[in-house]
C-alpha cells in the first residue's frame, strides 16, 4: 500500500483559497493569539441586523459570541444570496431514491421556507418554542429547519432511523409543541413509515399540539382531527413572504440529541451567531467552496453532519448542493457514482464506513460512471483506516483529489481538525492540523502535553464560535462531562496522538460511546433497552472491531430466574433493542452469561469484555474483580 504523503496538485493549489502552509500558519497564529480580529473579519462577511459589542465573552465554561448582535440564520442561508443577485442559482439538486429529480433555486428556497415559517406562526409557534422534525432526506426537511431558524423557533431533528421511544424521550426533554414529519420515506425500495412511528411516540404524555405531515410515500396514514394536518393543505395557502427578524446572537438555534455515557441521550444546545460563523467559515476553507462547485454531503440531516454540512454551512456560502434521499446501495452500490456523474459533483463528503462498503462491492461499479468532475474528497464520523483512505484516494479521487479527513463532534458544531486542502500534505488516517481558532492539545493525566507518539486525551484550550452552549436543561452534566478533567479546557472524549510532523491522529473514544457505521451510540443506551425486556436482569454492551461498520455491538446478558437461553430469546432481545432505539442499535451478537466482570464496588468492567470480544482472551490483572472466575466462564461461552 501507498503510505506516502500526498500533496495537492499544482492546479488545485493555484486555485485554492489557502494555498501555502505559510498562509495557514500566519492565519492560524492570528486566530489563536488574536481571535477577536480573526473571527470579526470572517463574521463581517455575513449579514447582521445589528453589529456585536464584543466578539467573545468568556467565563469558562460559558461562552457568548458576538454579544448583543442581532442575526437571522435563515436570512444568511437564503436572502443574503438573493440580494447579492444569486437568486436564480440552484441551491438544492435533489434526487429521490426512485429517481425523481427536483431543482430548487435560492429564490424558490426563500418561497418554500417562508411559507413553512408562516404555517408555523399560524400554528402558534413563537420564538423559543421547540419543533421536532422527523423526516426523510427530502428538501422539506431543510425547509423545516430553515423555517424554524427564520422565526426563532428551536428545532430538534430526530434521525428517521430512530424508534418511537427515542422520539418520546426527546419530546419529553425538549417539550416540543409541534412535529414536522412525513407519511414515510424510501429506503432500499421500501417505505419507512415515519408518521406511524410519530403516532406511537405520541401515545406517551407530551406537549405536542400540532403535527404537520408531508406526503411522500402515499401508503395511507391515520390523521388525528384537530392535531394533524397535511403539509399540502397548509403550505400553499399562506403568504410566501416572511420577513427575517433579527434574533440575539445567543438565541438558541437547535437542540440535537447525542449519545453519552448514560442511558439517555443529551440535548446538545447550539445558538445562532457563533454556529453560523463556524459552519460558514469551515465550509468555505476546508471544502474550498467556490461559486461553481457542486457539493455533495451524503449524511442525513438527522445527524450533526447534516445540520452543519448540508443545511447551514453550504447554504450560508450560497453553494449548489446535491441532496439524495436514499441508500448508497439502491439499486446497487453504483448509485453514488451515477449521481456524481449526473450532477458533475466536484466536492464529495462521506463516511469511512460507506467507503469500506464500496470497496467490498467491487471496483466495477465505480468504473461504470464518469466521476472525473470530482476535485475534492472528504470523510467524517470515525477514524479512516489507511486501506480505505488509499482506495478513496486512488479509485475515487483518481490520484487527483485531496482528501480532507475532518474530525469534529455534535458538541463542536463545526469541523475542528482537518487539512486545508490547498496547502497541506495529507497522510492516510490522520486528520492533520487544527482549523483556525482551534487550540487543540493532547494531555496526559497530569495535564502535561504528551510527547510525540504518546496517546493522551484530546482537549480544546480556548472557546470557538460553534461550540455547544450547554446540555439542554442540565448545566451540571455539561460541566462534569466536558469541563472537569482539566480546569477551563474542553475535554473531547477521544484519545489522540501527535506524530513527528505535528499531525494529529485520533485513536477513538475514551468513554462508553460506540461508533457503529459512524453513528454514535452509548453502551448504556443499548443496555437499558435490553433490560426493558422481561427476561433480562442485567446487560453489558461493548463494541467489537468490524470490517465495514467500524464497530459492531456485542451484548452480554444475565437472565432473570425462570428464563432460559434459546435462539428464540436472542431474536427477541435484538428486536427489543430495535423497538426501543432503532435498527441502527441492533446487537450483532448476544451472549447469555451467568455473571458479569465487576469491580468490588459493582462497576462493570467493559474494558475486559471489549478485549475479550476483540482477541478472545483477557490479559493483565483481573484481581480487582469481585469474582475473577467469571472471565473464564465468559471466554468459554463466547468461544462456543
Ligand atoms: C461529526 C460526528 C463524534 C465522534 C468523535 C470521534 C468520532 C468523528 C472523526 C472521528 C476520527 C474523524 N459527530 N469521529 N469524526 N474519529 N476521525 N475524522 O461524527 O457527535 O456523531 O461523533 O465521532 O470519536 O468524538 S458525532
Coordinates of N, CA, C and O in Angstrom, one line a residue, residues 47 75-76 78-88 106-107 110 244:
X47 N -24.5 38.6 7.1 CA -25.4 39.7 7.3 C -25.8 39.7 8.8 O -26.4 38.8 9.3
X75 N -31.9 34.0 7.0 CA -31.6 35.1 6.1 C -30.2 35.0 5.5 O -30.0 35.2 4.3
X76 N -29.3 34.5 6.3 CA -27.9 34.3 5.9 C -27.8 33.2 4.9 O -26.9 33.1 4.1
X78 N -30.2 32.2 2.9 CA -31.1 32.4 1.7 C -31.1 33.8 1.2 O -30.5 34.1 0.1
X79 N -31.7 34.7 1.9 CA -32.0 36.1 1.4 C -30.7 36.8 1.0 O -30.6 37.6 0.1
X80 N -29.6 36.6 1.8 CA -28.3 37.3 1.6 C -27.9 37.0 0.1 O -27.3 37.9 -0.5
X81 N -28.1 35.8 -0.4 CA -27.6 35.4 -1.7 C -28.5 36.1 -2.8 O -28.1 36.4 -3.8
X82 N -29.8 36.2 -2.5 CA -30.8 36.7 -3.4 C -30.4 38.2 -3.6 O -30.3 38.7 -4.7
X83 N -30.2 38.9 -2.5 CA -29.8 40.3 -2.5 C -28.5 40.5 -3.3 O -28.3 41.4 -4.1
X84 N -27.6 39.5 -3.2 CA -26.4 39.6 -4.0 C -26.5 39.2 -5.4 O -25.5 39.0 -6.2
X85 N -27.8 39.0 -5.9 CA -28.0 38.7 -7.3 C -27.9 37.2 -7.7 O -27.9 36.9 -8.8
X86 N -27.9 36.3 -6.6 CA -27.8 34.9 -7.0 C -29.1 34.1 -6.8 O -29.1 32.9 -6.6
X87 N -30.2 34.9 -6.8 CA -31.5 34.2 -6.6 C -31.8 33.1 -7.5 O -32.5 32.1 -7.1
X88 N -31.3 33.1 -8.7 CA -31.6 32.0 -9.7 C -30.6 30.9 -9.6 O -30.8 29.9 -10.3
X106 N -32.3 29.4 -5.1 CA -32.3 30.2 -3.8 C -33.6 31.0 -3.7 O -34.2 31.1 -2.6
X107 N -34.1 31.5 -4.8 CA -35.4 32.2 -4.8 C -36.5 31.3 -4.4 O -37.4 31.6 -3.5
X110 N -36.4 30.5 -0.8 CA -37.0 31.6 0.1 C -38.5 31.5 0.2 O -39.1 31.6 1.2
X244 N -37.4 38.6 7.8 CA -36.5 38.0 8.7 C -36.2 38.9 9.9 O -35.5 39.9 9.7

